XYZ file of C-alpha atoms in Angstrom:
251
model
C 0.196 -0.041 0.014
C 1.000 3.367 -0.569
C 0.048 7.165 -0.066
C -0.806 10.068 -2.455
C 1.668 12.249 -3.654
C -0.340 15.499 -1.327
C -0.347 12.674 1.463
C 3.342 11.539 1.059
C 4.224 15.499 0.904
C 2.234 16.350 3.851
C 3.446 13.307 5.855
C 7.246 14.611 4.747
C 6.963 17.854 6.576
C 5.371 16.431 9.755
C 7.891 14.460 9.976
C 10.810 16.833 9.797
C 9.052 18.756 12.651
C 8.981 15.626 14.383
C 12.230 15.348 13.910
C 13.236 18.311 15.449
C 10.954 18.288 18.316
C 12.437 17.102 21.698
C 10.189 18.257 24.479
C 7.425 14.779 25.461
C 4.769 17.850 25.838
C 5.143 18.963 22.514
C 5.716 15.454 20.643
C 1.358 14.625 21.733
C 0.401 17.728 20.666
C 2.358 17.756 17.570
C 1.135 14.276 16.290
C -2.429 14.380 18.150
C -2.462 18.099 15.630
C -1.639 15.873 12.420
C -3.430 13.077 13.555
C -6.718 14.932 13.379
C -6.307 16.824 10.281
C -5.058 13.614 8.070
C -7.557 11.117 10.131
C -11.326 11.432 10.407
C -11.800 10.392 14.192
C -14.529 12.663 17.125
C -11.783 12.320 19.658
C -8.466 11.544 20.302
C -5.753 11.266 22.894
C -1.773 10.162 23.436
C -0.077 9.091 26.799
C 2.873 7.691 27.857
C 3.751 4.857 29.797
C 6.497 2.337 30.854
C 6.257 -1.196 31.395
C 7.232 -3.361 34.677
C 7.505 -6.807 35.292
C 3.259 -7.655 34.534
C 1.800 -4.669 34.194
C 2.560 -1.295 31.654
C 1.748 2.396 34.155
C 0.564 4.926 31.643
C 1.115 8.952 32.809
C 0.669 12.176 30.987
C -2.098 11.767 28.896
C -3.110 14.521 26.508
C -6.349 14.946 24.503
C -7.015 18.130 21.789
C -10.960 17.078 21.710
C -11.431 15.031 25.183
C -12.208 17.342 28.724
C -9.980 16.955 31.277
C -12.587 15.036 33.487
C -13.281 12.427 31.237
C -9.240 11.659 30.102
C -9.005 10.855 33.453
C -11.938 9.320 34.176
C -10.918 6.564 30.971
C -7.061 6.028 32.957
C -8.986 6.354 36.392
C -11.681 4.295 35.905
C -11.386 2.372 32.967
C -8.394 2.412 31.415
C -6.680 -1.424 33.224
C -10.686 -2.643 32.011
C -10.027 -1.707 28.160
C -10.150 -4.606 26.390
C -7.270 -3.340 24.111
C -5.012 -3.848 25.880
C -4.787 -7.181 26.273
C -3.920 -6.761 22.725
C -0.845 -4.609 23.822
C 2.949 -6.242 23.156
C 5.864 -4.651 25.677
C 8.084 -5.350 23.359
C 6.303 -4.685 19.908
C 4.882 -1.832 18.461
C 0.797 -2.989 17.735
C -1.465 -1.099 15.556
C -4.710 -2.345 15.758
C -8.593 -1.780 15.195
C -11.245 -2.360 18.048
C -13.873 -4.297 15.805
C -9.990 -6.656 14.797
C -10.328 -7.495 18.417
C -13.340 -8.511 19.572
C -16.795 -9.348 17.512
C -19.158 -6.097 17.849
C -21.982 -7.535 19.699
C -19.073 -8.199 22.405
C -17.466 -4.760 22.630
C -21.046 -2.980 23.163
C -21.148 -5.632 26.073
C -17.949 -4.631 27.825
C -18.247 -2.261 30.342
C -15.703 0.756 29.072
C -17.765 0.366 26.241
C -21.752 1.157 27.451
C -19.809 3.584 30.395
C -16.983 5.391 29.030
C -17.242 5.316 25.000
C -21.256 4.694 24.041
C -21.873 8.259 26.099
C -19.260 10.298 24.415
C -20.850 8.734 20.297
C -17.404 6.814 20.094
C -17.792 2.689 18.834
C -15.156 2.079 16.717
C -11.554 2.781 17.651
C -8.258 2.795 16.263
C -4.673 3.132 18.185
C -1.510 1.816 18.479
C 0.882 1.402 21.173
C 4.834 2.902 20.800
C 7.089 0.829 21.277
C 10.780 0.055 19.865
C 13.283 -1.456 22.602
C 10.886 -0.596 25.514
C 7.745 0.572 25.735
C 6.735 4.371 25.292
C 3.023 4.822 25.104
C -0.011 4.837 22.631
C -2.478 6.344 20.603
C -5.694 6.379 20.698
C -8.850 7.509 18.174
C -12.133 6.915 18.182
C -14.839 7.822 15.855
C -18.958 7.703 15.431
C -21.121 4.382 14.049
C -22.069 6.505 11.492
C -19.153 7.373 10.091
C -17.995 3.932 9.708
C -15.066 1.758 10.934
C -11.317 2.895 10.463
C -10.596 1.449 6.738
C -7.027 -0.425 5.991
C -5.486 3.085 4.979
C -5.867 4.510 7.479
C -4.698 1.312 9.704
C -1.344 1.135 7.343
C -1.046 4.990 8.356
C -0.994 5.305 11.101
C 1.345 2.395 11.091
C 3.792 4.009 9.057
C 3.641 7.102 11.738
C 4.064 4.993 14.396
C 7.048 3.547 13.057
C 8.853 6.925 13.695
C 7.027 8.042 16.266
C 8.586 4.904 18.500
C 12.325 5.708 16.491
C 12.423 9.109 17.556
C 11.153 8.495 20.854
C 14.315 5.337 21.297
C 16.296 8.121 20.206
C 15.339 11.216 22.771
C 14.912 7.951 25.697
C 16.818 4.788 25.319
C 16.208 3.563 28.369
C 12.443 4.525 27.654
C 10.891 7.315 29.206
C 9.699 7.989 32.963
C 7.571 10.343 34.725
C 10.384 12.108 36.520
C 12.148 12.964 32.683
C 9.054 15.422 32.334
C 10.692 18.820 33.577
C 10.107 19.129 37.203
C 9.912 22.751 39.123
C 13.178 23.223 40.814
C 12.145 22.917 44.520
C 14.207 25.636 45.991
C 12.676 28.153 43.883
C 9.112 27.067 45.482
C 10.735 27.555 48.870
C 12.193 30.521 48.177
C 9.492 32.871 46.553
C 7.013 31.500 49.237
C 4.299 30.416 46.224
C 1.169 28.759 47.617
C 0.172 24.995 47.326
C -1.723 26.402 44.178
C 0.544 28.566 42.393
C 3.488 25.747 42.718
C 0.294 23.148 41.433
C 0.151 26.162 38.601
C 3.570 26.230 37.831
C 4.648 23.074 37.524
C 1.800 22.512 34.773
C 3.375 25.354 33.053
C 6.551 23.817 33.729
C 5.775 21.171 31.581
C 4.094 23.727 28.411
C 0.371 23.367 29.467
C -1.265 26.632 28.050
C -3.441 28.980 30.348
C -6.540 27.046 29.424
C -4.946 23.487 29.858
C -3.666 23.761 33.338
C -7.170 25.225 34.158
C -9.301 21.804 32.352
C -6.295 19.667 34.170
C -6.721 21.115 38.032
C -10.450 22.028 37.387
C -10.746 25.597 37.645
C -11.242 28.934 35.786
C -8.737 29.864 33.089
C -9.706 32.979 34.806
C -8.009 31.885 37.576
C -5.472 30.516 36.159
C -4.923 33.830 35.308
C -4.883 35.550 38.741
C -2.703 32.588 39.957
C 0.307 33.452 37.232
C -0.677 37.333 37.846
C 0.952 36.398 41.482
C 3.410 33.968 40.896
C 4.756 36.987 37.923
C 5.016 39.188 41.380
C 6.768 36.908 43.368
C 9.115 35.647 40.780
C 9.164 39.265 39.851
C 9.065 37.957 36.097
C 6.884 40.225 33.607
C 5.686 37.158 31.001
C 5.028 33.591 30.318
C 8.833 33.673 28.318
C 10.976 35.349 31.098
C 9.476 33.134 34.035
C 10.707 30.031 31.575
C 13.863 31.200 31.402
C 13.968 31.703 34.982
C 12.611 27.912 35.979
C 15.551 26.832 33.473
C 18.849 28.464 35.051
């Protein structure tokens, strides 16, 4: 199977940007924005993970089209009941359609479909595991029953993208990704500037590269409230804007 000339040129442009990017959260955003444009779907998510002796621990999920509460609901209540996880390999990348793993009539009876997917209008799923010597994470997309199942071409395209994504993450993190690899705020800064608990939480999210809207979603507060806290952080840390603050965190 081959890509059309137009899609191939678009894919090459995406790969150039991907291989230039080293920040984990930016890689998530880049991949999801690209897939939103290239593969029809209603909602999607990209998480990182690390394989243990018997289980895989997922962390730092990102979605550009699911609200934070829905996203966290999956990881807190349905992740380990997801029938697709049975198909995950810790040593080889897997690209799959939900319908290839389980007949529709059985999927419709599953708890994750009844309680999490159906309220979203999600019926068909397409996903991949990001693996190259180590387990790095997974990408999942959903679309409605009316839109029809994902095609063989879309499965092929996601597999092609995943090959490069797996290689890039393996190059950046040859021993796998740990939660501690996400840039943390220097603890000495927190005490030095007398930040409150909430300001500290916001500063950590900022250190991950999240926008005010994303921070608000993750902490379940309004964007206006985030801006007020940011103003207090700027004042305490003696900076005028976000860029100056990020530079101070990097010192």
